[in-house]
Coordinates of C-alpha atoms in Angstrom, one line a residue:
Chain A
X1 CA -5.8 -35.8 35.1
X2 CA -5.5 -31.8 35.0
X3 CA -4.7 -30.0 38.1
X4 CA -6.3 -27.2 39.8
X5 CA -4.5 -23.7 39.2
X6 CA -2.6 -22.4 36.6
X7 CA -0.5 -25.2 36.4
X8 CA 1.4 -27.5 33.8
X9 CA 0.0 -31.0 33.3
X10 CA 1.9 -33.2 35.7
X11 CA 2.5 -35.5 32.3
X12 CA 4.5 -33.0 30.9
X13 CA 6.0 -31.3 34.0
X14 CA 7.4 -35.6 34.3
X15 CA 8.7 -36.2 30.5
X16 CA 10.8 -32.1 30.4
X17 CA 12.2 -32.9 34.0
X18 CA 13.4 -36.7 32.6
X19 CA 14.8 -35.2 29.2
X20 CA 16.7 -31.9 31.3
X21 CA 18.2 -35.2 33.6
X22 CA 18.7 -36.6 30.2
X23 CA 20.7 -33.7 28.9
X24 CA 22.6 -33.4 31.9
X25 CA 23.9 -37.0 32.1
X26 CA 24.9 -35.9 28.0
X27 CA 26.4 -32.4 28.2
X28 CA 29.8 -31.0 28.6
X29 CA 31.3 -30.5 31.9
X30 CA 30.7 -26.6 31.1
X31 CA 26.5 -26.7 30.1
X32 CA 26.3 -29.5 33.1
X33 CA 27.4 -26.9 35.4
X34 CA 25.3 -24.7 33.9
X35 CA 22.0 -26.2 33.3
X36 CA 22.7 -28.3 37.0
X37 CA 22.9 -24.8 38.3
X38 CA 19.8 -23.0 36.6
X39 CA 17.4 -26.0 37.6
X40 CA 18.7 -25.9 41.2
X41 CA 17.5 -22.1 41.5
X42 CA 14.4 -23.3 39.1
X43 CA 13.6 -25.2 42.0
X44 CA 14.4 -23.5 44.8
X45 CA 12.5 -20.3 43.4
X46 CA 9.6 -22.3 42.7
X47 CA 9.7 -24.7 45.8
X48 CA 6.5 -22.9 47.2
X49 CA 3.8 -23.8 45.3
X50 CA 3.0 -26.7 46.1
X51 CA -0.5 -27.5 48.0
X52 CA 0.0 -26.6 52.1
X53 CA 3.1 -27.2 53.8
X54 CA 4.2 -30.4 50.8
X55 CA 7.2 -28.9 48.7
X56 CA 6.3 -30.2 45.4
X57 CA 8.1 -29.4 42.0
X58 CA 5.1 -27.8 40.4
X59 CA 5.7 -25.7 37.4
X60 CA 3.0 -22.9 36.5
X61 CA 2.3 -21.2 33.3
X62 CA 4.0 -18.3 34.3
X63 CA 7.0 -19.9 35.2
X64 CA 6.9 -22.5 31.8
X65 CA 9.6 -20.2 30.0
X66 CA 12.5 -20.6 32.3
X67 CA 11.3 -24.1 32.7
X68 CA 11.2 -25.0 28.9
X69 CA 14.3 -22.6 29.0
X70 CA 16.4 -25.2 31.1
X71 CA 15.6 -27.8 28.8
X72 CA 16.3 -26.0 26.1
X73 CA 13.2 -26.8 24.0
X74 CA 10.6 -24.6 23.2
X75 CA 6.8 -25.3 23.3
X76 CA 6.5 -27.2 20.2
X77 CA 8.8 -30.2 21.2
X78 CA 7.4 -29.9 24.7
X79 CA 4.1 -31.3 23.1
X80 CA 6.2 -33.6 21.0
X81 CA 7.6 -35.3 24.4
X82 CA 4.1 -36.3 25.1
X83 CA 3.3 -37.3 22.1
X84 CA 1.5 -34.2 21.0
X85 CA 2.2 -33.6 17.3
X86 CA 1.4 -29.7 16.7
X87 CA 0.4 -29.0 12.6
X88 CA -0.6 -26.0 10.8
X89 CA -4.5 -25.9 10.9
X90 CA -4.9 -23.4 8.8
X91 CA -2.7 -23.9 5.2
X92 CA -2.7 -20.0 4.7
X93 CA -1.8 -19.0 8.3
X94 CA 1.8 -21.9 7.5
X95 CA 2.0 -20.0 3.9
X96 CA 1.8 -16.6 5.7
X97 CA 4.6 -17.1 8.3
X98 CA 7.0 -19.1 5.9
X99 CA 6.6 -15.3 3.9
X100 CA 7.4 -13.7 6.9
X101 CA 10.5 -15.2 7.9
X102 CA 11.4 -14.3 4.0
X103 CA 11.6 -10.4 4.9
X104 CA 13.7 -8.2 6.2
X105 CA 13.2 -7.0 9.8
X106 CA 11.9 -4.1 8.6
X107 CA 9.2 -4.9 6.3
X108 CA 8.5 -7.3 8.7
X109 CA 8.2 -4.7 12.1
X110 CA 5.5 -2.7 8.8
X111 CA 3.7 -5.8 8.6
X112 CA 3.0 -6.3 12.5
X113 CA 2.0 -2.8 12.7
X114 CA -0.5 -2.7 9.5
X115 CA -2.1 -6.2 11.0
X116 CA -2.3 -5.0 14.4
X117 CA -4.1 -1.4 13.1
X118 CA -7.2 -4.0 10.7
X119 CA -7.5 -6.8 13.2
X120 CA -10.2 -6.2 16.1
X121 CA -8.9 -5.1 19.3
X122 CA -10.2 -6.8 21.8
X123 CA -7.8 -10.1 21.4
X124 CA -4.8 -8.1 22.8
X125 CA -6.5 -5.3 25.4
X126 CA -4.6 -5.3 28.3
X127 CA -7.7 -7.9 30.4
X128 CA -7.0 -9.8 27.7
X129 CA -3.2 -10.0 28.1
X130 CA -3.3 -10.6 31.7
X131 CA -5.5 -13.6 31.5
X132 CA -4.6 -17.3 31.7
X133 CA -5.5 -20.2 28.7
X134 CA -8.4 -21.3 30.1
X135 CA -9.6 -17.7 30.0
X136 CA -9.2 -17.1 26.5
X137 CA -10.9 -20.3 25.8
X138 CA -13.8 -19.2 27.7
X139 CA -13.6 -15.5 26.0
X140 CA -13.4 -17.4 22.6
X141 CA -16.4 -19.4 23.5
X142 CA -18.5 -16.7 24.9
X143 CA -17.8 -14.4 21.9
X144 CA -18.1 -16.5 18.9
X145 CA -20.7 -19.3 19.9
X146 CA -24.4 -19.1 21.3
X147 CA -25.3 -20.2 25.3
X148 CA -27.4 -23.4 23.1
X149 CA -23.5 -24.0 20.9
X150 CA -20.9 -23.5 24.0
X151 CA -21.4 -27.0 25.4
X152 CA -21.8 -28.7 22.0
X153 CA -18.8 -27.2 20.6
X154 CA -16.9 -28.1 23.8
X155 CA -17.9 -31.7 23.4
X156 CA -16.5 -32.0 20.0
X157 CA -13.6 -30.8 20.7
X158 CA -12.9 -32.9 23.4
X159 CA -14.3 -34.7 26.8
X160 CA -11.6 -32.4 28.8
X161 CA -12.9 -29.1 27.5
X162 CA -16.4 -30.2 27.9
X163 CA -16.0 -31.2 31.7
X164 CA -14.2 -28.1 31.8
X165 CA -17.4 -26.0 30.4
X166 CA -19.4 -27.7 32.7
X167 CA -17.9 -27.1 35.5
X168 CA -16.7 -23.7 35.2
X169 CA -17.0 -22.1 37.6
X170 CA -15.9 -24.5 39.9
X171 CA -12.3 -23.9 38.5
X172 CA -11.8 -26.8 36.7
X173 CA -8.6 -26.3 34.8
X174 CA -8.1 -27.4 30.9
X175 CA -5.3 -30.7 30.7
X176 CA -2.4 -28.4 28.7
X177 CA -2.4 -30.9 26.0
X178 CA -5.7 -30.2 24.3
X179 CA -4.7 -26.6 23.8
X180 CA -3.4 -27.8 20.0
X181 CA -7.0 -29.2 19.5
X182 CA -8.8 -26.3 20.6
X183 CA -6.6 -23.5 18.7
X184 CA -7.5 -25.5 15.8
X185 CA -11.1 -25.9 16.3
X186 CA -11.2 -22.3 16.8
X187 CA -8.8 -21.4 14.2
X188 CA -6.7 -19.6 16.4
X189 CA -2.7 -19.3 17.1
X190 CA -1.5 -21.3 20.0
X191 CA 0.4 -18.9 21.0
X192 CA -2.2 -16.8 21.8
X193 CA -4.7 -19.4 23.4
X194 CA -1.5 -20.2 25.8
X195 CA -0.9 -16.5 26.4
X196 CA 2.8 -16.3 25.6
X197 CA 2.0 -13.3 24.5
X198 CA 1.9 -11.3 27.2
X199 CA 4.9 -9.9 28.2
X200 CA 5.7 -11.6 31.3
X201 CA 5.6 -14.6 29.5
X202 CA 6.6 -13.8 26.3
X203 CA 10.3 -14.6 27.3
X204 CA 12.3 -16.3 29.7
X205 CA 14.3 -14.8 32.7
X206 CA 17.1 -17.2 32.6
X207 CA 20.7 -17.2 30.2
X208 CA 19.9 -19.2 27.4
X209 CA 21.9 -22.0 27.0
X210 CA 23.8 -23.1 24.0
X211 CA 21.9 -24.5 20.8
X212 CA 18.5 -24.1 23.2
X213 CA 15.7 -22.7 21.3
X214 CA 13.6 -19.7 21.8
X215 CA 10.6 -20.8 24.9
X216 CA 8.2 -19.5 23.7
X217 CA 8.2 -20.2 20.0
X218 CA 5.8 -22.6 18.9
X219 CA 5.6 -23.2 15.0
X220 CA 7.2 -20.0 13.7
X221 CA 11.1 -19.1 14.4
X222 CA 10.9 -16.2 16.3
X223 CA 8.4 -14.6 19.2
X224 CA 7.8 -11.6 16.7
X225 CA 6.7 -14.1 13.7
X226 CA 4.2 -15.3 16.4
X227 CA 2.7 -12.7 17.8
X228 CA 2.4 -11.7 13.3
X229 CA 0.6 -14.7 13.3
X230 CA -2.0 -13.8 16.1
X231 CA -3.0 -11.3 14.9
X232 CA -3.4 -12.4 11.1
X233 CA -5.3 -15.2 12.4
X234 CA -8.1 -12.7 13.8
X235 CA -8.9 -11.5 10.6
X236 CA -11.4 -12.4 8.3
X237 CA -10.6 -14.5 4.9
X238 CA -10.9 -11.5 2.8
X239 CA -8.2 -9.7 4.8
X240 CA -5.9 -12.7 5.2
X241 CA -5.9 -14.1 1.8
X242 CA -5.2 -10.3 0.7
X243 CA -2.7 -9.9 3.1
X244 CA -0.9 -13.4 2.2
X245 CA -1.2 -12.5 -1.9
X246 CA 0.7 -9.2 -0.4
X247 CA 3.6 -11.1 1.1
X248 CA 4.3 -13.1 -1.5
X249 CA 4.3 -10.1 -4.3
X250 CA 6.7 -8.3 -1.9
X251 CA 9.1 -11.5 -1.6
X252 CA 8.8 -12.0 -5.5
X253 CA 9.6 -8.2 -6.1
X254 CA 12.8 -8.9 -4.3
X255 CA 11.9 -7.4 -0.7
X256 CA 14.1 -9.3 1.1
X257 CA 17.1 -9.3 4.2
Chain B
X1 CA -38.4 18.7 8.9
X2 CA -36.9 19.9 12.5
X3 CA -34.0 18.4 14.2
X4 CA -31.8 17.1 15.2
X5 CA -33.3 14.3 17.8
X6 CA -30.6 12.9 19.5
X7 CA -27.0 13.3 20.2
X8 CA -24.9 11.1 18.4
X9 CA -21.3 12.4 21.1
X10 CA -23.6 11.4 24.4
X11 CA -24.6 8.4 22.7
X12 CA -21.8 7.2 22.0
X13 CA -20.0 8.0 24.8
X14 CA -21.9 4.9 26.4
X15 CA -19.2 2.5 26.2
X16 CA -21.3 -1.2 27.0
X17 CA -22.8 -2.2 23.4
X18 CA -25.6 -3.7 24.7
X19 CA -26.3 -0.6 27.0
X20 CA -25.9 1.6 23.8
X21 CA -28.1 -0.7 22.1
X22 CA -30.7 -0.3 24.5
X23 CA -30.4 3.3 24.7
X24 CA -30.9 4.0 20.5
X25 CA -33.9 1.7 21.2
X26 CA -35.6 4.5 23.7
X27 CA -34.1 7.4 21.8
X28 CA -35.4 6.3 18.2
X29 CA -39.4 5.4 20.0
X30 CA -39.2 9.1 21.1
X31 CA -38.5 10.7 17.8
X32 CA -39.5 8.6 15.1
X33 CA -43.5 9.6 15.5
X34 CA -42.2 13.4 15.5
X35 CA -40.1 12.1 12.4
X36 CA -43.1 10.7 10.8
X37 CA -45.4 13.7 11.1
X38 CA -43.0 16.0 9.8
X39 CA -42.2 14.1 6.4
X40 CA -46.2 13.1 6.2
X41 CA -46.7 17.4 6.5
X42 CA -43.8 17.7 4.1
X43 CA -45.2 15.2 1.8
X44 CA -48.7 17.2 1.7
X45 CA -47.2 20.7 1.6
X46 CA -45.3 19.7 -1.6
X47 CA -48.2 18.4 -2.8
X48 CA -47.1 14.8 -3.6
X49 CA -49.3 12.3 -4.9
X50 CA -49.6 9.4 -2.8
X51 CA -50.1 7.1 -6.4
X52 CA -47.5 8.0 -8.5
X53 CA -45.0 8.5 -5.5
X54 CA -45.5 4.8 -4.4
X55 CA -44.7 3.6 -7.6
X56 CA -41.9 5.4 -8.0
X57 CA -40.4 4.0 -4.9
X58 CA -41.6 0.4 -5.3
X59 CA -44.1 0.1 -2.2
X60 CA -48.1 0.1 -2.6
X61 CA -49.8 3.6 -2.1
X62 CA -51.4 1.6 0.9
X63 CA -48.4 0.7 2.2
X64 CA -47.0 4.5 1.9
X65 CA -49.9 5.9 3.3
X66 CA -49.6 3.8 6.6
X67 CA -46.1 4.7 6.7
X68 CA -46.6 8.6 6.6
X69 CA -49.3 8.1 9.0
X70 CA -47.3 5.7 11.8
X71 CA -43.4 5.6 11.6
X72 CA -42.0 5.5 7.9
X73 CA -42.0 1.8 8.0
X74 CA -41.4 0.6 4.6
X75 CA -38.5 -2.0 3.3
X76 CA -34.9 -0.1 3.2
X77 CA -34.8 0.4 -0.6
X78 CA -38.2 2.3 -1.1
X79 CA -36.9 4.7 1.9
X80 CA -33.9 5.4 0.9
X81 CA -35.5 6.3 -2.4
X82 CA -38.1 8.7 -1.1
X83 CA -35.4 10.4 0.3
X84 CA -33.6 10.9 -2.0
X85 CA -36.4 11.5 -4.7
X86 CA -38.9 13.8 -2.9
X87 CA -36.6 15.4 -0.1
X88 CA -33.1 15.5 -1.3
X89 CA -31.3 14.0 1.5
X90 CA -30.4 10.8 3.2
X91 CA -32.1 8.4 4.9
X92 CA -30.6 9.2 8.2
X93 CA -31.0 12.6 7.6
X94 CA -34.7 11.9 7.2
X95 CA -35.1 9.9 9.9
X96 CA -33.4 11.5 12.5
X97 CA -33.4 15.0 11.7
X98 CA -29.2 15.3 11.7
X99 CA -26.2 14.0 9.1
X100 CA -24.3 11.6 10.7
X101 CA -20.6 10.2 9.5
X102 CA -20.8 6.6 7.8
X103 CA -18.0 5.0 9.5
X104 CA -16.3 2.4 7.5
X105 CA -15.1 -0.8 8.7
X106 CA -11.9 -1.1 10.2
X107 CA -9.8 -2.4 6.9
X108 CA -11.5 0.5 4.9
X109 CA -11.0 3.2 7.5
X110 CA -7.2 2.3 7.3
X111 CA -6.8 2.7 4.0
X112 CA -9.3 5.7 4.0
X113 CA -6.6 7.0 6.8
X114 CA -3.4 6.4 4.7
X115 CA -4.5 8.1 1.3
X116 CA -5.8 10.8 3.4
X117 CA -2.4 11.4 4.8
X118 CA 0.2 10.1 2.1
X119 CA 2.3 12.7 -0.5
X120 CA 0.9 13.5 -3.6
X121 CA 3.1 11.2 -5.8
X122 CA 2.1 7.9 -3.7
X123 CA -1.5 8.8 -4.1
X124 CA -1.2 9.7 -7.9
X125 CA 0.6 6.1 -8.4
X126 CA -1.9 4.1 -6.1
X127 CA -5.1 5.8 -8.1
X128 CA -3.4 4.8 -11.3
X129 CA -3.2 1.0 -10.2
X130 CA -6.4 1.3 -9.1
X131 CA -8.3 3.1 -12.4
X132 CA -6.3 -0.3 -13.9
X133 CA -8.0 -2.6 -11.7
X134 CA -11.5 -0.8 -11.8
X135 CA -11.3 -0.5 -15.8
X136 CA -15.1 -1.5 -17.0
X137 CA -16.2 -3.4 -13.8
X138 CA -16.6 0.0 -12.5
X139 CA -20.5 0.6 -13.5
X140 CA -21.5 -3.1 -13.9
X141 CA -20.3 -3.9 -10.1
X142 CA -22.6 -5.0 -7.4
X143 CA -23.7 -1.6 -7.5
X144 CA -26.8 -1.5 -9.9
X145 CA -27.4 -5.3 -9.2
X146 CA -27.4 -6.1 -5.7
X147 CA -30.6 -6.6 -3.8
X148 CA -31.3 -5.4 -0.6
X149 CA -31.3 -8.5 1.2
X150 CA -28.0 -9.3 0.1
X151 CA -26.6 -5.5 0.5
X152 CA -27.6 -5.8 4.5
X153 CA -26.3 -9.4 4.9
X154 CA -23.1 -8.4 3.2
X155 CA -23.2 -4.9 5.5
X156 CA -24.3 -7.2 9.1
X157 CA -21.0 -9.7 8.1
X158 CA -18.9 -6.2 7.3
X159 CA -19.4 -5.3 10.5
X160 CA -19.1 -8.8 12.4
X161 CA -15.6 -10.2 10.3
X162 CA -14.2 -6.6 11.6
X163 CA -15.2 -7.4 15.4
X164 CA -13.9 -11.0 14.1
X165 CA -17.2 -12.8 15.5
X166 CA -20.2 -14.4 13.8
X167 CA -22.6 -12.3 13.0
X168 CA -25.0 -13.8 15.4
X169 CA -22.6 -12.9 18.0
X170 CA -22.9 -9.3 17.4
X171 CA -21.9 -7.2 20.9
X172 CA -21.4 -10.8 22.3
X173 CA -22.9 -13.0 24.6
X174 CA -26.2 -10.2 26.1
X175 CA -26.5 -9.3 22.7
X176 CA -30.2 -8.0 22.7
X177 CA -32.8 -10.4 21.2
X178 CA -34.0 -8.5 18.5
X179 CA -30.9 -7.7 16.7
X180 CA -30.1 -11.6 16.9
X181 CA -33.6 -12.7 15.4
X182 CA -33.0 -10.1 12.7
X183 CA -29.4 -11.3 11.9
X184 CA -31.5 -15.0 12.2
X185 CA -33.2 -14.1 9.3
X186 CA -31.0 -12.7 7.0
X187 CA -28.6 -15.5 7.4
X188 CA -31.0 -18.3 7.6
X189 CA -34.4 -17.9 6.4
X190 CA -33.8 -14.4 4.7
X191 CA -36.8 -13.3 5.3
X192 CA -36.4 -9.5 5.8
X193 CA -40.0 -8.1 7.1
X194 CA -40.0 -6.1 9.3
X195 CA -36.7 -5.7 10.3
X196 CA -36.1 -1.8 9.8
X197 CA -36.8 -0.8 13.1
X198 CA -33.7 -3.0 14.5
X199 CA -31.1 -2.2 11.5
X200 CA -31.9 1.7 12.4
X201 CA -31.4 1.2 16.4
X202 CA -28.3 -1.1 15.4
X203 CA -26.9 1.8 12.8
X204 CA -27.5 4.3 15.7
X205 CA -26.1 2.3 18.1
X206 CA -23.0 1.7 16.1
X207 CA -22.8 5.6 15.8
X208 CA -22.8 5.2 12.0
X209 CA -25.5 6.5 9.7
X210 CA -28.7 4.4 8.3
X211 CA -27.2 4.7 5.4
X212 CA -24.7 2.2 6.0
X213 CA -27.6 -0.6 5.4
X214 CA -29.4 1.1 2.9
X215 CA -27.3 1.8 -0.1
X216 CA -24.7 0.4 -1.5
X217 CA -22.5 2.9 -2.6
X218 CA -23.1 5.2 0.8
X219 CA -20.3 7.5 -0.3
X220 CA -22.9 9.7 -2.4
X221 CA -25.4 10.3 0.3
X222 CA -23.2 10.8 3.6
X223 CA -19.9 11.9 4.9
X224 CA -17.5 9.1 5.5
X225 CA -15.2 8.9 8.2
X226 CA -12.9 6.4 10.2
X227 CA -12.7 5.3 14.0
X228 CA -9.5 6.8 16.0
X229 CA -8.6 6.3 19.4
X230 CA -12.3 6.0 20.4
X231 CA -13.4 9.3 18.5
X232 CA -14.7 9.5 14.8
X233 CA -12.4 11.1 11.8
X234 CA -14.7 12.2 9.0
X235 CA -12.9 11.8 5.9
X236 CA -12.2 15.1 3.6
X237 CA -9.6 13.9 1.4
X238 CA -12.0 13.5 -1.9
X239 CA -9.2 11.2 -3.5
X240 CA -9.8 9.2 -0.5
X241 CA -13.7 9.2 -0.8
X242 CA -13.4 8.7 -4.6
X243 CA -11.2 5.6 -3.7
X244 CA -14.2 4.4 -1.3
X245 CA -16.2 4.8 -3.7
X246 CA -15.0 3.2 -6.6
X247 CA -14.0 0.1 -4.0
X248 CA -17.9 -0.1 -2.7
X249 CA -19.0 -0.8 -6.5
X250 CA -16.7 -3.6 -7.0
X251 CA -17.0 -7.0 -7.2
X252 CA -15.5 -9.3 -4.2
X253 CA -12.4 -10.4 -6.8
X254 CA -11.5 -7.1 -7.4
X255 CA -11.7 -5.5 -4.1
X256 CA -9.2 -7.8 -2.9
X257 CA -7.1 -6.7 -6.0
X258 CA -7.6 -3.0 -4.5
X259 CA -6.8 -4.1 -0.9
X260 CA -3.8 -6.0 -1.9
X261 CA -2.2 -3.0 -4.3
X262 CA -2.9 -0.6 -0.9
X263 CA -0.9 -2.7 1.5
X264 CA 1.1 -3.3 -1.3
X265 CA 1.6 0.6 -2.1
X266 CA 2.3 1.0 1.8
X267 CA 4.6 -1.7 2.9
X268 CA 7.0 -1.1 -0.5
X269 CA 6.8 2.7 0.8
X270 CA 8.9 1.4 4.0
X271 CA 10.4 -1.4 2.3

């Protein structure tokens, strides 16, 4: 059952809070304190949001960083603990990144600028930065489909999504698990559709803790593979088959860390 | 021929596509009867013959002579043609009284951009590549062979894979209706009557020249030129246009090739 707002499935908010107990009841005397501590001012920072004068643990998008932070897992195994496998859906777009974490951080900071000059710029204008998932899904839908397609393609991707074009603009919120499905219906990054990249929550506030992964990573290792991966993903086949023939001259001419 | 008819800065300083759109729409109604009368006075004060003109441009001599006499409606090949045949200029330039830049898509502009502004000895080793590349594909590209039809569904998807949207999505969800039945039937029934009219408005709207939909290799008929922070760069680096140039004629293999030795020539330059 989604929830109103821009808030985290109550599924998921249940299985991360039982694994951080989890970790807790497993860690050293040294992370206990630590983690114990961090989720005690999660809490307390966050102990307004829920509906009227209730104090609920609700966790919003905004604040899913620090939460996944706290846990120590990033977005990836946060689908995995609901049984959410997350795959490449696009076998050039997993051949691309494995390239890109082949080169060296400076060929790679030349290939995020050369994508981001060919691809179109609408996908990261600053409206587009500042808006929530179910936004983007909307944009995506608006842009790509016709008024006759919208609801169709909605349906197939799943009941959720199509109650959620339906009712629209009453609000009704997408559950945060079929965002996998839809990025790869639409042939998107997930990263995008769940706006980690915009820069508020593109990283997490909090000390990470030892061994914890990067947040907001989902199938790439780092935040700036990702937000590579965005943008290669908004370009045509021509480009990105190009682009990936590219890579993989570079790593075989010996470009690399 | 007078001109020019309408200003391409105040037209494209509308920012809403759809608004822009509707505005080449009004503009082009206003001129293109002027347009028509001067080319049909042009046509009799050279004394063309209305026979052996049509069949040098491929249309019927009834078919010509209702386009000199209403608004030079005739399929894009035969136009661009008598252009070029009978009054030495492009098709936008005949249409709308004024040259206009042919802005290339977004990939094209960027590379456009960096030849334009690299040193000599990059250039000279990136040509090289690319004379490799080209070798005898050169003249037997798409060039002499590809039919108009094809050339404007292939130009329509251009320009909708570099807004990254189908291109019956073009400027999005209030994209006007005319525009959508034409890319309808290019892409589904291809059937192409009748669709001038709306390729012109959508050129002007798009601030690029006719031209863009009409030839293949536009490089020879117009000034080319790239889109920068919301203001158009004509390109005059001739290595540059040469480079368009010899990319436009090339088979969809090859330009890849081309694209890939470019990113190639400028990611190795700050490896």
């Amino acid at each position: 059952m989604p929830r109103l707002g821009n808030e985290l499935d109550p599924d998921i908010e249940r299985a991360v809070y039982a694994l951080i107990s989890e970790r807790i009841e497993t860690d050293s005397p040294d992370v206990r304190e630590i983690r114990m501590g961090l989720l005690a001012d999660f809490k307390k920072k966050n102990k307004s949001l829920g509906y009227g004068h209730v104090t609920t643990k609700v966790v919003r998008y905004n604040t899913l960083p620090d939460f996944l932070q706290i846990a120590g897992i990033n977005v990836a195994e946060m689908y995995k603990l609901v049984g959410v496998d997350i795959c490449w859906g696009n076998p050039l777009a997993a051949k691309f990144c494995r390239n890109c974490s082949s080169l060296s951080q400076e060929t790679l900071t030349k290939v995020k600028k050369l994508i981001f000059d060919i691809s179109p710029p609408y996908w990261h204008s600053t409206d587009v930065r500042s808006m929530v998932p179910k936004d983007r899904v909307y944009l995506i839908l608006q842009k790509r489909y016709s008024v006759a397609e919208r609801r169709v393609v909605a349906s197939d991707i799943s009941p959720a999504v199509a109650n959620f074009w339906v009712d629209r603009k009453k609000g009704t919120n997408i559950p945060y698990c079929e965002y996998p499905a839809i990025a790869n219906k639409f042939d998107l990054s997930l990263h995008w559709l769940l706006g980690l990249d915009a820069p508020k929550f593109n990283q997490s506030s909090l000390v990470p803790l030892p061994g914890a992964k990067h947040p907001c990573t989902i199938l790439c290792d780092t935040v700036e593979q990702e937000t590579i991966l965005n943008a290669f993903l908004f370009l045509s086949d021509e480009l990105r088959e190009s682009l990936s023939a590219t890579l993989e001259e570079l790593i075989e001419m010996g470009v690399k860390p | 021929m007078s001109g020019p008819y309408y200003d391409t800065k105040s037209l494209m300083s509308i920012q809403d596509d759809c608004e822009r759109y509707a505005t080449s729409v009004k503009l082009f109604d206003e001129t293109r009867r002027i347009t028509a009368q001067d080319v049909s006075s042009d046509f009799k004060a050279r004394g063309l013959v209305l026979r052996s003109t049509s069949e040098k441009i491929g249309t019927s001599p009834t078919g010509l002579m209702k386009a000199l006499k209403s608004n030079l409606g005739m399929p894009v090949d035969a136009l661009a043609l008598f252009a070029a045949l009978y009054f030495s200029k492009s098709t936008h330039e005949m249409m709308f009284g004024e040259s206009a830049v042919t802005v290339l898509p977004k990939h094209l502009g960027y590379v456009a951009k960096y030849i334009s502004e690299a040193d000599t000895s990059t250039v000279n080793a990136l040509y090289g590549k690319v004379v490799d590349i080209v070798k005898d594909d050169y003249l037997k590209g798409p060039a002499s062979t590809m039919k108009v039809p094809e050339l404007i569904r292939n130009r329509l998807a251009e320009v909708a894979g570099d807004q990254n949207v189908p291109p019956a999505m073009l400027f999005g969800p209030n994209s006007p209706g005319a525009l959508k039945t034409t890319v309808k039937k290019y892409f589904v029934t291809e059937d192409h009557v009748g669709n001038l009219n709306t390729l012109m408005y959508f050129a002007m709207s798009l601030g690029t020249s006719l031209d863009y939909f009409c030839v293949n290799d536009y490089t020879a008929m117009t000034t080319i030129g790239y889109r920068s922070k919301n203001r158009i760069v004509p390109v005059t680096n001739q290595i540059a246009v040469d480079f368009i140039r010899k990319y436009l004629r090339l088979s969809p293999e090859r330009k890849s090739e081309i694209l890939k030795t470019v990113w190639l020539s400028k990611l190795e330059m700050s490896a």
